[in-house]
């Protein structure tokens, strides 16, 4: 099945409405899609409706930024894709509210730092950029762009909003184990998004996978636009060896990430034909 398992709408930091996003996917010839907005399920209802109308198979989900302590005691950040999460009920849904609260507490602190750095920006400037429930750094970036300080999100993240950047502020996060357990208890199945960003390789990376598989992890996103072809291949092999699913997705954000298309990423993405059905199976098994 021609699918894309990693899409963002303006319910979080994408720029297309869930409805418009599904139409873009249909036009691209996709037969299966998963909506994975950060910390919110608020786009699911509209997206599923349009996907149904267009005859596209639909998986509801969310992408979570989580912490994980590696065996040597160091902390890493992981983006966790939770598939099969329904918006109406479940323990993960309840935690998402807490995560969004953490965002709402963090955003004014980022603005304060930006003001100290000489940027003229206030809460209303940011809210003008927001359509959905989950407000984050990309919306603050959009506000700075609207004010003429920068031309794209990438430029704002670089040294300013990125982790450790001049205006960076921490926010509350789940641990990887908590996220997997909450998603599983909610009838979902979890996959590590773009493992490249974990910045951990070789045996330490394999050890993280082993540990999280015992908690319930079902896959890794081998095919992501930021992965070089050799990495896509080696992660696919590793998934096979470890008995988990090699998935793929474009991480499309509309105009929020330039040069990304649904289904094909930067043009060379080949999302495995069996990934969508295997994730569906994993969800059904819950
Ligand atoms: P937040 O959720 O507020 O912590 O912001 C992190 C999100 O910002 C990520 O999940 C990406 O969607 C987005 N992001 C991170 N780095 C960049 C970048 N360099 N350019 C554009 N968007 C980015
Ligand atoms: Zn995003
Ligand atoms: Fe991500
Ligand atoms: Fe994403």
Coordinates of C-alpha atoms and ligand atoms in Angstrom, one line a residue:
X1 CA 0.0 0.0 0.0
X2 CA 1.3 3.5 -0.9
X3 CA 1.3 5.2 2.5
X4 CA 2.8 7.9 4.6
X5 CA 3.0 7.2 8.3
X6 CA 4.2 10.6 9.6
X7 CA 2.2 13.8 8.8
X8 CA 1.5 17.1 10.6
X9 CA -1.5 19.4 10.2
X10 CA -2.2 22.8 11.7
X11 CA -3.6 21.1 14.8
X12 CA 0.1 21.3 15.8
X13 CA 2.9 22.9 13.8
X14 CA 2.0 21.9 10.2
X15 CA 0.4 24.6 8.0
X16 CA -2.4 22.7 6.3
X17 CA -5.8 22.0 7.9
X18 CA -6.4 18.3 8.5
X19 CA -8.9 18.4 5.7
X20 CA -6.6 20.0 3.2
X21 CA -3.8 17.7 4.2
X22 CA -5.9 14.6 3.4
X23 CA -6.7 16.1 0.0
X24 CA -3.0 16.6 -0.7
X25 CA -2.4 13.0 0.2
X26 CA -5.2 11.8 -2.1
X27 CA -3.8 13.9 -4.9
X28 CA -0.3 12.3 -4.3
X29 CA -1.9 8.9 -4.8
X30 CA -1.6 7.8 -1.1
X31 CA -3.8 4.9 0.0
X32 CA -2.9 5.0 3.7
X33 CA -2.0 7.9 6.1
X34 CA -1.3 8.5 9.7
X35 CA -1.8 12.0 11.3
X36 CA 0.9 12.5 13.9
X37 CA 0.5 16.0 15.3
X38 CA 2.7 16.8 18.4
X39 CA 0.9 16.3 21.7
X40 CA -2.6 16.6 20.3
X41 CA -5.4 14.5 18.8
X42 CA -7.5 17.5 17.9
X43 CA -7.0 17.1 14.1
X44 CA -8.1 13.5 14.1
X45 CA -11.9 14.0 13.7
X46 CA -11.6 16.2 10.6
X47 CA -8.8 14.2 9.0
X48 CA -10.5 10.9 9.4
X49 CA -13.8 12.3 8.0
X50 CA -12.0 13.5 4.8
X51 CA -9.8 10.4 4.6
X52 CA -13.0 8.3 4.7
X53 CA -14.7 10.4 2.0
X54 CA -11.6 10.1 -0.2
X55 CA -11.2 6.4 0.4
X56 CA -7.9 6.6 2.2
X57 CA -7.1 4.3 5.1
X58 CA -6.5 6.3 8.2
X59 CA -4.5 5.8 11.4
X60 CA -5.0 8.3 14.3
X61 CA -1.9 9.1 16.3
X62 CA 0.4 11.6 17.9
X63 CA 4.2 12.4 18.1
X64 CA 5.7 12.8 21.6
X65 CA 9.1 14.2 22.6
X66 CA 10.3 12.0 25.4
X67 CA 13.4 11.5 27.6
X68 CA 15.3 8.3 28.0
X69 CA 18.2 7.5 30.4
X70 CA 20.8 5.3 28.6
X71 CA 22.6 2.6 30.5
X72 CA 25.7 4.8 31.0
X73 CA 23.4 7.3 32.9
X74 CA 23.3 9.9 30.1
X75 CA 20.0 11.3 28.9
X76 CA 18.8 11.3 25.4
X77 CA 15.7 12.7 23.7
X78 CA 13.5 10.6 21.5
X79 CA 10.6 11.4 19.3
X80 CA 8.0 8.7 19.8
X81 CA 5.3 8.0 17.3
X82 CA 2.2 6.6 19.0
X83 CA -0.2 5.0 16.4
X84 CA -3.8 4.0 17.0
X85 CA -4.6 6.6 19.6
X86 CA -8.3 7.5 19.6
X87 CA -9.2 11.1 20.6
X88 CA -12.2 10.2 22.7
X89 CA -10.6 8.3 25.6
X90 CA -7.6 6.6 27.1
X91 CA -4.8 7.2 29.5
X92 CA -2.5 8.8 26.9
X93 CA -5.1 11.3 25.8
X94 CA -5.3 12.5 29.4
X95 CA -1.5 13.0 29.6
X96 CA -1.5 15.0 26.4
X97 CA -3.4 17.7 28.3
X98 CA -0.6 17.9 30.9
X99 CA 2.0 18.1 28.1
X100 CA 0.2 21.0 26.4
X101 CA 0.0 22.7 29.8
X102 CA 3.8 22.3 30.0
X103 CA 4.0 24.0 26.5
X104 CA 1.8 26.9 27.7
X105 CA 4.0 27.4 30.7
X106 CA 7.2 27.3 28.6
X107 CA 6.2 29.6 25.7
X108 CA 6.1 32.8 27.8
X109 CA 9.6 32.0 29.1
X110 CA 10.9 31.7 25.6
X111 CA 9.3 35.0 24.7
X112 CA 10.9 36.6 27.7
X113 CA 14.3 35.3 26.6
X114 CA 13.6 36.6 23.1
X115 CA 12.7 40.1 24.4
X116 CA 16.0 40.1 26.5
X117 CA 17.8 39.3 23.2
X118 CA 16.2 42.4 21.6
X119 CA 13.3 40.9 19.6
X120 CA 10.1 42.8 19.8
X121 CA 7.6 39.9 20.2
X122 CA 4.6 39.2 22.5
X123 CA 2.1 36.4 23.2
X124 CA -0.5 37.9 20.7
X125 CA 2.1 37.8 17.9
X126 CA 2.5 34.1 18.5
X127 CA -1.2 33.4 18.9
X128 CA -1.8 35.0 15.5
X129 CA 0.2 32.1 14.1
X130 CA -1.7 29.3 15.9
X131 CA -4.8 27.4 14.5
X132 CA -4.7 24.3 16.7
X133 CA -4.3 23.1 20.3
X134 CA -0.6 22.4 20.5
X135 CA 1.5 25.6 20.6
X136 CA 5.3 25.3 20.2
X137 CA 8.5 26.7 19.1
X138 CA 7.5 26.6 15.4
X139 CA 4.7 29.0 16.1
X140 CA 7.1 31.4 17.9
X141 CA 9.4 31.0 14.8
X142 CA 6.5 31.9 12.6
X143 CA 5.8 35.0 14.6
X144 CA 9.4 36.1 14.3
X145 CA 9.2 35.5 10.5
X146 CA 6.0 37.5 10.3
X147 CA 7.8 40.4 12.0
X148 CA 10.6 40.2 9.4
X149 CA 13.4 39.0 11.6
X150 CA 13.9 35.7 9.7
X151 CA 12.7 34.1 6.4
X152 CA 12.1 30.5 7.5
X153 CA 11.7 28.3 10.6
X154 CA 15.0 26.6 10.0
X155 CA 16.8 29.9 10.3
X156 CA 15.1 30.7 13.6
X157 CA 15.9 27.4 15.1
X158 CA 19.5 27.7 14.2
X159 CA 21.2 28.9 17.4
X160 CA 18.1 30.5 18.8
X161 CA 15.2 28.2 19.4
X162 CA 16.9 24.8 18.9
X163 CA 17.8 22.7 22.0
X164 CA 20.5 24.6 23.8
X165 CA 19.9 27.7 21.7
X166 CA 19.9 31.3 23.1
X167 CA 16.2 31.4 23.7
X168 CA 15.7 27.7 24.5
X169 CA 13.6 26.7 27.5
X170 CA 13.0 23.1 28.7
X171 CA 9.4 21.8 29.0
X172 CA 7.8 18.8 30.8
X173 CA 8.2 15.6 28.9
X174 CA 7.3 11.9 29.5
X175 CA 10.0 9.3 29.6
X176 CA 10.2 6.8 26.7
X177 CA 8.9 4.0 29.0
X178 CA 5.9 6.1 30.2
X179 CA 5.0 7.0 26.6
X180 CA 5.1 3.4 25.4
X181 CA 3.1 2.1 28.4
X182 CA 0.5 4.9 28.1
X183 CA 0.2 4.4 24.3
X184 CA -0.1 0.6 24.7
X185 CA -2.7 1.0 27.5
X186 CA -4.6 3.3 25.1
X187 CA -4.7 0.6 22.4
X188 CA -1.8 2.0 20.5
X189 CA 1.6 0.9 19.1
X190 CA 4.8 3.0 19.4
X191 CA 7.6 3.5 16.9
X192 CA 10.8 5.6 17.3
X193 CA 10.7 8.6 14.9
X194 CA 13.8 9.5 12.9
X195 CA 16.3 7.6 15.1
X196 CA 19.1 9.8 13.6
X197 CA 18.1 12.6 16.0
X198 CA 18.7 10.4 19.0
X199 CA 22.4 10.9 18.3
X200 CA 23.4 7.5 19.6
X201 CA 24.9 4.8 17.5
X202 CA 26.2 1.2 17.4
X203 CA 25.7 -1.0 20.5
X204 CA 24.4 1.8 22.8
X205 CA 21.6 2.4 20.2
X206 CA 20.8 -1.3 19.9
X207 CA 20.7 -1.5 23.7
X208 CA 18.1 1.3 23.8
X209 CA 16.0 -0.6 21.2
X210 CA 16.3 -3.9 23.2
X211 CA 15.2 -2.1 26.4
X212 CA 12.2 -0.3 24.8
X213 CA 11.1 -3.5 22.8
X214 CA 10.7 -5.2 26.2
X215 CA 8.4 -2.3 27.2
X216 CA 6.3 -2.6 24.0
X217 CA 8.0 -0.7 21.2
X218 CA 7.0 -2.2 17.8
X219 CA 9.1 -0.3 15.2
X220 CA 11.6 2.3 14.1
X221 CA 11.1 4.9 11.4
X222 CA 13.9 3.7 9.1
X223 CA 12.7 5.8 6.1
X224 CA 12.8 9.5 7.0
X225 CA 13.9 12.4 4.7
X226 CA 16.8 13.3 7.1
X227 CA 18.3 9.8 6.8
X228 CA 20.9 9.1 4.1
X229 CA 20.2 6.0 2.0
X230 CA 22.8 3.9 3.8
X231 CA 21.1 4.7 7.1
X232 CA 17.7 3.8 5.8
X233 CA 19.2 0.4 4.7
X234 CA 21.0 -0.3 7.9
X235 CA 18.0 0.6 10.1
X236 CA 15.8 -1.7 7.9
X237 CA 18.2 -4.5 8.5
X238 CA 18.4 -3.9 12.2
X239 CA 14.6 -3.8 12.4
X240 CA 14.4 -7.1 10.7
X241 CA 17.1 -8.7 12.9
X242 CA 15.2 -7.4 16.0
X243 CA 11.8 -8.5 14.8
X244 CA 10.3 -5.1 14.7
X245 CA 8.7 -3.0 11.9
X246 CA 10.7 -0.7 9.6
X247 CA 8.3 2.2 9.0
X248 CA 8.6 5.4 7.0
X249 CA 7.1 8.8 6.7
X250 CA 7.7 12.2 5.2
X251 CA 7.3 14.3 8.4
X252 CA 5.4 16.7 6.2
X253 CA 4.6 20.1 7.8
X254 CA 3.2 22.0 4.8
X255 CA 5.2 25.2 4.3
X256 CA 6.6 24.8 7.9
X257 CA 9.4 22.6 6.5
X258 CA 10.3 23.6 3.0
X259 CA 11.0 21.0 0.3
X260 CA 9.1 18.1 1.9
X261 CA 6.3 16.4 0.0
X262 CA 3.8 13.8 1.3
X263 CA 4.8 10.2 0.4
X264 CA 8.2 11.1 -1.0
X265 CA 9.8 13.5 1.4
X266 CA 12.5 15.4 -0.5
X267 CA 11.7 13.2 -3.5
X268 CA 13.8 10.1 -2.8
X269 CA 11.8 8.6 0.1
X270 CA 10.5 5.0 -0.4
X271 CA 8.2 4.1 2.4
X272 CA 7.9 0.3 2.7
X273 CA 4.8 -1.0 1.0
X274 CA 4.0 -3.2 4.0
X275 CA 4.6 -0.6 6.8
X276 CA 1.0 0.7 7.0
X277 CA -0.6 -2.7 7.3
X278 CA 2.0 -4.0 9.8
X279 CA 1.3 -1.0 12.0
X280 CA -2.5 -1.6 11.6
X281 CA -1.9 -5.2 12.7
X282 CA 0.2 -4.1 15.7
X283 CA -2.7 -1.9 16.8
X284 CA -5.3 -4.6 16.3
X285 CA -3.2 -6.9 18.5
X286 CA -3.6 -4.5 21.4
Ligands
LIG1 P1 8.4 22.0 20.3 O1 7.4 21.0 20.0 O2 7.8 23.3 20.7 O3 9.5 21.6 21.3 O4 9.2 22.3 18.9 C1 9.8 21.2 18.3 C2 9.3 21.0 16.9 O5 9.8 22.1 16.1 C3 9.8 19.8 16.2 O6 9.1 18.6 16.5 C4 9.7 20.1 14.7 O7 8.5 19.9 14.2 C5 10.0 21.6 14.7 N1 11.4 21.9 14.4 C6 12.5 21.5 15.1 N2 13.6 22.0 14.4 C7 13.2 22.7 13.3 C8 13.9 23.4 12.3 N3 15.2 23.5 12.3 N4 13.1 23.9 11.3 C9 11.8 23.8 11.4 N5 11.1 23.2 12.3 C10 11.8 22.6 13.3
LIG2 ZN1 6.5 19.3 14.0
LIG3 FE1 9.9 14.6 15.2
LIG4 FE1 7.2 14.9 13.1

